[in-house]
CSV table of C-alpha atoms in Angstrom, one decimal:
chain,number,residue,atom,x,y,z
A,1,MET,CA,24.8,19.6,-2.7
A,2,ALA,CA,21.9,20.4,-0.3
A,3,ASP,CA,20.3,17.5,1.6
A,4,VAL,CA,17.0,16.5,-0.2
A,5,SER,CA,15.2,16.7,3.1
A,6,GLU,CA,15.9,20.5,3.4
A,7,GLU,CA,13.8,20.9,0.2
A,8,HIS,CA,10.2,22.0,1.0
A,9,ILE,CA,7.1,21.2,-0.7
A,10,ILE,CA,4.1,23.2,0.5
A,11,MET,CA,0.3,21.5,0.2
A,12,LEU,CA,-2.9,23.3,0.1
A,13,PRO,CA,-6.0,21.1,0.2
A,14,PHE,CA,-9.7,22.3,0.2
A,15,MET,CA,-11.6,21.9,3.4
A,16,ALA,CA,-13.4,18.5,2.7
A,17,GLN,CA,-12.7,15.0,3.6
A,18,GLY,CA,-12.4,14.1,-0.1
A,19,HIS,CA,-9.6,16.4,-0.4
A,20,LEU,CA,-7.7,16.4,2.8
A,21,ILE,CA,-7.4,12.6,2.9
A,22,PRO,CA,-5.9,12.3,-0.6
A,23,PHE,CA,-3.5,15.3,0.1
A,24,LEU,CA,-2.1,13.5,3.0
A,25,ALA,CA,-2.0,10.2,1.2
A,26,LEU,CA,0.0,12.1,-1.7
A,27,ALA,CA,2.4,13.8,0.9
A,28,LYS,CA,3.1,10.1,2.3
A,29,GLN,CA,3.7,8.7,-1.1
A,30,ILE,CA,6.1,11.8,-2.2
A,31,GLN,CA,8.2,11.1,1.0
A,32,LYS,CA,8.3,7.4,0.4
A,33,ALA,CA,9.9,8.2,-3.1
A,34,ILE,CA,12.0,11.1,-2.0
A,35,PRO,CA,12.2,12.5,1.5
A,36,PHE,CA,11.4,16.1,1.0
A,37,THR,CA,10.0,18.0,4.0
A,38,ILE,CA,6.3,18.5,3.3
A,39,THR,CA,4.2,21.3,4.9
A,40,ILE,CA,0.5,21.0,4.7
A,41,LEU,CA,-1.5,24.2,5.5
A,42,ASN,CA,-5.2,24.6,6.4
A,43,THR,CA,-7.6,25.8,8.8
A,44,PRO,CA,-7.1,24.7,12.7
A,45,GLN,CA,-10.0,22.3,13.0
A,46,ASN,CA,-8.9,20.5,9.8
A,47,ILE,CA,-5.1,20.4,10.6
A,48,ASN,CA,-6.4,18.9,14.1
A,49,TYR,CA,-8.1,16.2,12.0
A,50,LEU,CA,-4.8,15.7,9.9
A,51,ALA,CA,-2.7,15.5,13.1
A,52,SER,CA,-5.0,12.8,14.6
A,53,THR,CA,-4.8,10.9,11.4
A,54,ILE,CA,-1.0,10.9,11.2
A,55,ALA,CA,-0.7,10.0,14.8
A,56,LYS,CA,-2.3,6.4,14.1
A,57,THR,CA,0.3,5.7,11.5
A,58,PRO,CA,3.7,7.3,12.6
A,59,LEU,CA,6.1,7.7,10.0
A,60,THR,CA,9.6,6.3,10.4
A,61,ASN,CA,10.9,9.6,9.4
A,62,PRO,CA,8.2,12.2,9.9
A,63,LYS,CA,8.6,15.2,8.0
A,64,ILE,CA,5.1,16.2,7.4
A,65,ASN,CA,4.5,19.4,9.0
A,66,LEU,CA,1.0,20.8,9.6
A,67,VAL,CA,0.4,24.5,10.0
A,68,SER,CA,-2.9,26.3,10.8
A,69,LEU,CA,-4.1,29.2,8.9
A,70,PRO,CA,-6.5,31.6,10.9
A,71,PHE,CA,-10.1,31.0,10.1
A,72,ASN,CA,-13.1,32.3,11.7
A,73,SER,CA,-16.4,30.6,10.4
A,74,GLU,CA,-18.9,32.9,11.9
A,75,ALA,CA,-17.3,35.9,10.2
A,76,HIS,CA,-18.4,34.1,7.0
A,77,ARG,CA,-21.9,33.7,8.2
A,78,LEU,CA,-21.2,29.8,9.0
A,79,PRO,CA,-22.1,28.1,12.1
A,80,PRO,CA,-19.4,28.3,15.1
A,81,ASN,CA,-16.1,26.0,14.4
A,82,VAL,CA,-17.4,24.8,11.0
A,83,GLU,CA,-14.4,24.5,8.7
A,84,ASN,CA,-15.3,21.4,6.7
A,85,THR,CA,-17.9,20.5,4.2
A,86,GLU,CA,-18.7,17.5,6.3
A,87,SER,CA,-20.5,19.6,8.9
A,88,LEU,CA,-22.7,21.4,6.5
A,89,PRO,CA,-25.9,20.8,4.7
A,90,ILE,CA,-25.5,21.0,0.9
A,91,HIS,CA,-27.2,24.5,0.5
A,92,GLN,CA,-24.5,26.0,3.0
A,93,ILE,CA,-21.5,24.4,1.4
A,94,ILE,CA,-21.3,27.4,-1.2
A,95,THR,CA,-20.7,29.8,1.8
A,96,LEU,CA,-17.7,27.7,3.0
A,97,VAL,CA,-16.3,27.6,-0.7
A,98,HIS,CA,-16.3,31.4,-1.2
A,99,ALA,CA,-14.9,31.6,2.6
A,100,SER,CA,-11.9,29.4,1.5
A,101,THR,CA,-10.7,32.5,-0.4
A,102,SER,CA,-10.2,34.4,2.7
A,103,LEU,CA,-7.0,32.1,3.4
A,104,GLU,CA,-5.1,34.0,0.8
A,105,PRO,CA,-3.6,36.8,2.7
A,106,HIS,CA,-2.8,34.5,5.5
A,107,PHE,CA,-1.0,32.0,3.1
A,108,CYS,CA,1.0,34.9,1.8
A,109,ALA,CA,2.1,35.9,5.3
A,110,PHE,CA,3.1,32.2,5.8
A,111,MET,CA,5.2,32.3,2.6
A,112,SER,CA,6.8,35.5,3.5
A,113,GLU,CA,7.9,34.1,6.8
A,114,PHE,CA,9.0,30.8,5.2
A,115,ILE,CA,11.2,32.5,2.9
A,116,ILE,CA,12.8,34.7,5.5
A,117,LYS,CA,13.5,31.6,7.7
A,118,ASN,CA,14.6,29.1,4.8
A,119,ALA,CA,16.5,31.8,2.6
A,120,ARG,CA,14.6,30.5,-0.3
A,121,PRO,CA,11.0,29.5,-1.5
A,122,PRO,CA,9.7,25.9,-1.5
A,123,ILE,CA,10.5,23.9,-4.7
A,124,CYS,CA,6.6,24.1,-5.3
A,125,ILE,CA,3.2,24.4,-4.0
A,126,ILE,CA,0.8,21.7,-4.6
A,127,SER,CA,-2.7,23.3,-4.3
A,128,ASP,CA,-6.3,22.0,-4.7
A,129,VAL,CA,-7.8,22.7,-8.1
A,130,VAL,CA,-10.3,24.9,-6.3
A,131,MET,CA,-7.8,26.9,-4.6
A,132,GLY,CA,-6.8,28.5,-7.7
A,133,TRP,CA,-5.8,31.7,-6.1
A,134,ALA,CA,-2.6,29.5,-4.9
A,135,ASN,CA,-1.3,29.9,-8.4
A,136,ARG,CA,-1.2,33.5,-8.0
A,137,VAL,CA,0.6,33.2,-4.7
A,138,ALA,CA,3.2,30.9,-6.1
A,139,GLN,CA,3.8,33.4,-8.9
A,140,SER,CA,4.5,36.3,-6.5
A,141,PHE,CA,6.9,34.4,-4.3
A,142,ASN,CA,8.7,33.0,-7.3
A,143,THR,CA,7.9,29.3,-7.0
A,144,THR,CA,6.0,26.7,-9.1
A,145,ASN,CA,2.4,25.8,-8.5
A,146,ILE,CA,1.0,22.3,-9.5
A,147,SER,CA,-2.8,21.9,-9.2
A,148,PHE,CA,-4.0,18.6,-7.8
A,149,SER,CA,-7.4,16.8,-8.6
A,150,THR,CA,-8.4,14.6,-5.9
A,151,CYS,CA,-10.7,12.7,-8.2
A,152,GLY,CA,-10.5,10.9,-11.5
A,153,ALA,CA,-9.4,12.3,-14.9
A,154,TYR,CA,-12.9,12.1,-16.7
A,155,GLY,CA,-14.9,13.6,-13.8
A,156,THR,CA,-12.3,16.3,-13.4
A,157,ALA,CA,-12.2,17.1,-17.3
A,158,ALA,CA,-16.1,17.1,-17.1
A,159,TYR,CA,-16.2,19.4,-14.1
A,160,LEU,CA,-13.9,22.0,-15.6
A,161,SER,CA,-15.6,22.1,-19.0
A,162,ILE,CA,-19.1,22.4,-17.6
A,163,TRP,CA,-18.3,25.3,-15.2
A,164,GLN,CA,-16.2,27.1,-17.6
A,165,HIS,CA,-18.4,26.9,-20.5
A,166,LEU,CA,-22.0,26.1,-18.8
A,167,PRO,CA,-22.9,24.0,-22.1
A,168,HIS,CA,-26.4,23.1,-20.7
A,169,ARG,CA,-27.2,26.9,-21.2
A,170,SER,CA,-26.2,26.9,-24.7
A,171,SER,CA,-28.3,26.7,-27.9
A,172,ALA,CA,-26.6,23.2,-28.6
A,173,ILE,CA,-28.8,21.3,-26.1
A,174,SER,CA,-31.3,19.1,-27.7
A,175,LYS,CA,-35.0,19.0,-26.9
A,176,ASP,CA,-34.5,15.8,-25.1
A,177,GLY,CA,-31.8,17.5,-22.8
A,178,PHE,CA,-28.5,16.2,-24.4
A,179,PHE,CA,-25.7,18.4,-24.9
A,180,PRO,CA,-22.0,18.2,-26.2
A,181,LEU,CA,-19.1,19.1,-23.8
A,182,PRO,CA,-16.5,21.4,-24.9
A,183,GLY,CA,-13.2,19.5,-25.0
A,184,PHE,CA,-15.1,16.1,-25.2
A,185,PRO,CA,-15.1,14.0,-28.4
A,186,ASP,CA,-18.2,15.0,-30.6
A,187,THR,CA,-19.8,11.5,-30.1
A,188,PHE,CA,-19.9,12.2,-26.3
A,189,ARG,CA,-23.2,13.5,-25.0
A,190,PHE,CA,-24.3,14.6,-21.4
A,191,HIS,CA,-27.8,14.8,-20.1
A,192,LEU,CA,-29.2,17.6,-17.9
A,193,SER,CA,-30.3,14.8,-15.2
A,194,MET,CA,-26.6,14.1,-14.9
A,195,LEU,CA,-26.0,17.5,-13.3
A,196,HIS,CA,-26.4,18.4,-9.7
A,197,GLN,CA,-29.1,20.9,-9.2
A,198,TYR,CA,-26.7,23.9,-8.6
A,199,ILE,CA,-25.0,23.2,-11.8
A,200,ARG,CA,-28.3,23.0,-13.7
A,201,ALA,CA,-29.3,26.5,-12.2
A,202,ALA,CA,-25.8,28.0,-13.0
A,203,ASP,CA,-25.9,30.7,-15.4
A,204,GLY,CA,-22.6,32.7,-14.7
A,205,THR,CA,-24.1,35.1,-12.3
A,206,ASP,CA,-24.8,32.6,-9.4
A,207,GLU,CA,-22.7,32.0,-6.4
A,208,TRP,CA,-21.4,28.9,-7.5
A,209,SER,CA,-20.2,30.0,-11.0
A,210,LYS,CA,-18.8,33.3,-9.5
A,211,PHE,CA,-16.5,30.8,-7.4
A,212,PHE,CA,-15.6,27.9,-9.8
A,213,GLN,CA,-15.2,29.9,-13.1
A,214,PRO,CA,-12.3,32.1,-11.7
A,215,GLN,CA,-10.6,29.7,-9.4
A,216,LEU,CA,-10.5,26.8,-12.0
A,217,ALA,CA,-9.4,29.3,-14.6
A,218,LEU,CA,-6.4,30.3,-12.3
A,219,SER,CA,-5.6,26.5,-11.6
A,220,LEU,CA,-5.2,26.2,-15.4
A,221,ASN,CA,-2.4,28.6,-15.4
A,222,SER,CA,-0.4,26.1,-13.2
A,223,PHE,CA,2.8,24.6,-14.3
A,224,GLY,CA,1.2,21.1,-14.3
A,225,TRP,CA,-1.4,19.0,-12.9
A,226,LEU,CA,-1.9,16.0,-10.6
A,227,CYS,CA,-4.6,13.7,-10.8
A,228,ASN,CA,-5.7,10.7,-8.5
A,229,SER,CA,-6.1,8.4,-11.2
A,230,VAL,CA,-4.4,5.5,-13.1
A,231,GLU,CA,-3.6,6.0,-16.8
A,232,THR,CA,-4.1,2.3,-17.8
A,233,VAL,CA,-7.4,2.2,-15.9
A,234,GLU,CA,-8.7,5.5,-17.2
A,235,CYS,CA,-6.9,6.0,-20.5
A,236,THR,CA,-9.8,7.9,-22.3
A,237,GLY,CA,-10.3,10.0,-19.3
A,238,VAL,CA,-6.7,11.0,-18.9
A,239,GLN,CA,-6.2,11.8,-22.5
A,240,ILE,CA,-9.4,14.2,-22.4
A,241,LEU,CA,-7.9,15.9,-19.5
A,242,LYS,CA,-4.6,16.3,-20.9
A,243,ASP,CA,-6.0,17.7,-24.1
A,244,TYR,CA,-8.3,20.1,-22.1
A,245,THR,CA,-5.7,21.5,-19.6
A,246,LYS,CA,-2.9,21.7,-22.1
A,247,LEU,CA,-0.6,21.1,-19.1
A,248,PRO,CA,1.8,18.3,-18.1
A,249,LEU,CA,-0.3,15.8,-16.4
A,250,TRP,CA,0.8,13.2,-13.9
A,251,CYS,CA,-1.3,10.4,-12.8
A,252,VAL,CA,-0.6,9.7,-9.0
A,253,GLY,CA,-3.3,7.4,-8.2
A,254,PRO,CA,-4.8,5.3,-6.5
A,255,LEU,CA,-3.8,7.2,-3.5
A,256,LEU,CA,-4.3,4.4,-1.1
A,257,PRO,CA,-2.3,3.0,1.8
A,258,GLU,CA,-0.2,0.2,0.4
A,259,ILE,CA,-1.7,-2.0,2.8
A,260,MET,CA,-5.0,-1.7,1.1
A,261,LEU,CA,-3.6,-2.6,-2.3
A,262,LYS,CA,-1.8,-5.6,-0.7
A,263,PRO,CA,-3.9,-6.9,1.8
A,264,ASN,CA,-2.7,-8.5,5.0
A,265,LYS,CA,-5.1,-10.8,6.6
A,266,SER,CA,-3.5,-10.1,10.1
A,267,ILE,CA,-4.6,-6.5,10.0
A,268,SER,CA,-8.4,-5.8,10.0
A,269,SER,CA,-10.1,-3.6,7.3
A,270,SER,CA,-11.4,-1.5,9.9
A,271,ARG,CA,-8.1,-0.5,11.1
A,272,ILE,CA,-7.1,0.2,7.6
A,273,MET,CA,-9.8,2.6,7.2
A,274,ASP,CA,-9.4,4.0,10.6
A,275,GLU,CA,-5.8,4.8,9.9
A,276,ARG,CA,-6.6,6.2,6.4
A,277,THR,CA,-9.4,8.4,7.2
A,278,GLY,CA,-9.2,8.9,11.1
A,279,LYS,CA,-12.6,7.5,11.5
A,280,GLU,CA,-13.8,3.9,12.2
A,281,PRO,CA,-16.4,2.7,9.7
A,282,GLY,CA,-20.0,1.8,10.9
A,283,LEU,CA,-19.6,-1.4,9.0
A,284,SER,CA,-16.0,-2.9,8.5
A,285,PRO,CA,-15.4,-3.3,5.0
A,286,GLN,CA,-14.1,-7.0,5.6
A,287,LYS,CA,-17.6,-7.7,7.0
A,288,CYS,CA,-19.3,-6.2,4.3
A,289,VAL,CA,-17.3,-8.3,1.7
A,290,GLU,CA,-18.1,-11.4,3.6
A,291,TRP,CA,-21.9,-10.6,3.5
A,292,LEU,CA,-21.8,-9.7,-0.2
A,293,ASP,CA,-20.1,-13.2,-0.8
A,294,LEU,CA,-23.2,-14.9,0.8
A,295,HIS,CA,-25.4,-13.5,-2.0
A,296,PRO,CA,-25.6,-14.3,-5.9
A,297,LYS,CA,-24.2,-12.1,-8.4
A,298,SER,CA,-26.1,-8.9,-9.1
A,299,SER,CA,-28.7,-9.5,-6.3
A,300,VAL,CA,-27.8,-6.9,-4.1
A,301,LEU,CA,-29.0,-3.3,-4.0
A,302,TYR,CA,-26.7,-0.4,-3.2
A,303,ILE,CA,-28.1,2.9,-2.4
A,304,SER,CA,-26.2,6.0,-1.9
A,305,PHE,CA,-26.8,9.7,-2.3
A,306,GLY,CA,-23.2,10.9,-2.4
A,307,SER,CA,-20.7,12.2,0.4
A,308,GLN,CA,-22.3,15.5,0.5
A,309,ASN,CA,-25.9,14.9,-0.3
A,310,THR,CA,-28.7,13.8,2.0
A,311,ILE,CA,-32.6,13.5,1.9
A,312,SER,CA,-35.3,14.6,4.3
A,313,PRO,CA,-36.3,12.2,7.5
A,314,SER,CA,-39.5,11.4,5.6
A,315,GLN,CA,-38.0,10.7,2.3
A,316,MET,CA,-35.5,8.3,4.3
A,317,MET,CA,-38.3,6.7,6.0
A,318,GLU,CA,-40.3,6.2,2.8
A,319,LEU,CA,-37.1,4.8,1.3
A,320,ALA,CA,-36.6,2.4,4.3
A,321,LYS,CA,-40.1,1.1,3.7
A,322,GLY,CA,-39.6,0.5,0.2
A,323,LEU,CA,-36.4,-1.3,0.7
A,324,GLU,CA,-38.3,-3.5,3.4
A,325,GLU,CA,-41.0,-4.3,1.2
A,326,SER,CA,-38.7,-5.3,-1.7
A,327,GLU,CA,-37.3,-8.2,0.3
A,328,LYS,CA,-34.1,-7.5,-1.6
A,329,PRO,CA,-30.7,-7.7,0.1
A,330,PHE,CA,-29.1,-4.3,0.4
A,331,ILE,CA,-26.4,-1.9,1.5
A,332,TRP,CA,-27.3,1.9,2.1
A,333,ALA,CA,-24.6,4.3,2.5
A,334,ILE,CA,-26.3,6.6,4.9
A,335,ARG,CA,-25.7,10.3,5.8
A,336,PRO,CA,-27.9,11.8,8.6
A,337,PRO,CA,-31.1,13.2,7.1
A,338,VAL,CA,-31.8,16.9,7.0
A,339,GLY,CA,-32.1,18.4,10.4
A,340,SER,CA,-30.3,15.5,12.1
A,341,THR,CA,-26.6,14.9,13.2
A,342,ARG,CA,-24.6,11.8,13.9
A,343,LYS,CA,-24.2,12.8,17.6
A,344,ALA,CA,-27.8,13.8,18.1
A,345,ASN,CA,-31.0,12.1,17.2
A,346,PHE,CA,-29.7,9.8,14.5
A,347,ASP,CA,-28.4,6.1,14.5
A,348,GLN,CA,-26.4,3.8,12.1
A,349,ASN,CA,-29.7,2.1,11.1
A,350,GLY,CA,-31.0,5.3,9.3
A,351,TYR,CA,-34.0,5.6,11.4
A,352,PRO,CA,-34.6,8.7,13.7
A,353,LYS,CA,-34.6,7.3,17.3
A,354,ASP,CA,-38.0,8.5,18.4
A,355,SER,CA,-39.7,6.6,15.5
A,356,ARG,CA,-37.9,3.2,15.6
A,357,LYS,CA,-39.7,0.3,16.9
A,358,GLU,CA,-37.5,-1.9,19.3
């Protein structure tokens, strides 16, 4: 009987922090259960990021291999050396999204070399749901493809249904902007205001639709589906996703380091976050919780525009003034405003340096 460590799993995440981190966490969880050899493929800069993250938490039996696939951002009308959504303004993300399909021939070349070297294909490919073309590659190399959604079940089901059916464009939408979602119970209604501007504008001929519709359709041809969720917590969403995909569904969440689920007071929360994401937070979670505990229940404002959205410097300044005038305690999760970068003219307080009063 072959040594299980000789069996391979290939992983292919999308080029974004919210995808790379869960994929790496899943690889570690799989190895903890069964010591398969796992290889993660991505573009060179993202592989460097994963390597630096792994280096901070060396495994006792390191069988996670990292392989770079060729990628030239400038060939896709992207800034030099940009290979991750984190480095792009929201309007340019679609360019990177489309550019991700250029990895298919390089992935095929890797698979050919892999089979020659190992005399058999990997036992499966676990690919990101937006890298649907990996299912086509898996079939051509006689192996199994499993799609992995790095977010929760309910959100994944909604995302699939909205992009596949564009229900906000149908006659079923009410005058006040509510519409039913195919695959969801009849009593569920969504509103136009809940959709990102690019989804609201989508009509099937736009660049976002032209990517997501075929890629998601390919992922729905996978052997099965993994979801970063917990069925006992998200039972409704899990059932909707099962019914929608009509595929075997396994909940593998929450994909967090064990130390985050079983806190150790001797290890700082900043260190935990640094080891998980490869980055130290501007404010440690531990200090954040301690500060929250000083305030009454429901008294603190939380402001965030998401991990990929940002606002203009003038909007940021107006929001800062409003928060100051409200005299309410708040936590503001800040991304640099449009036109600024973390390394240039923006600091952690959210004010452009040239306008701050010391």
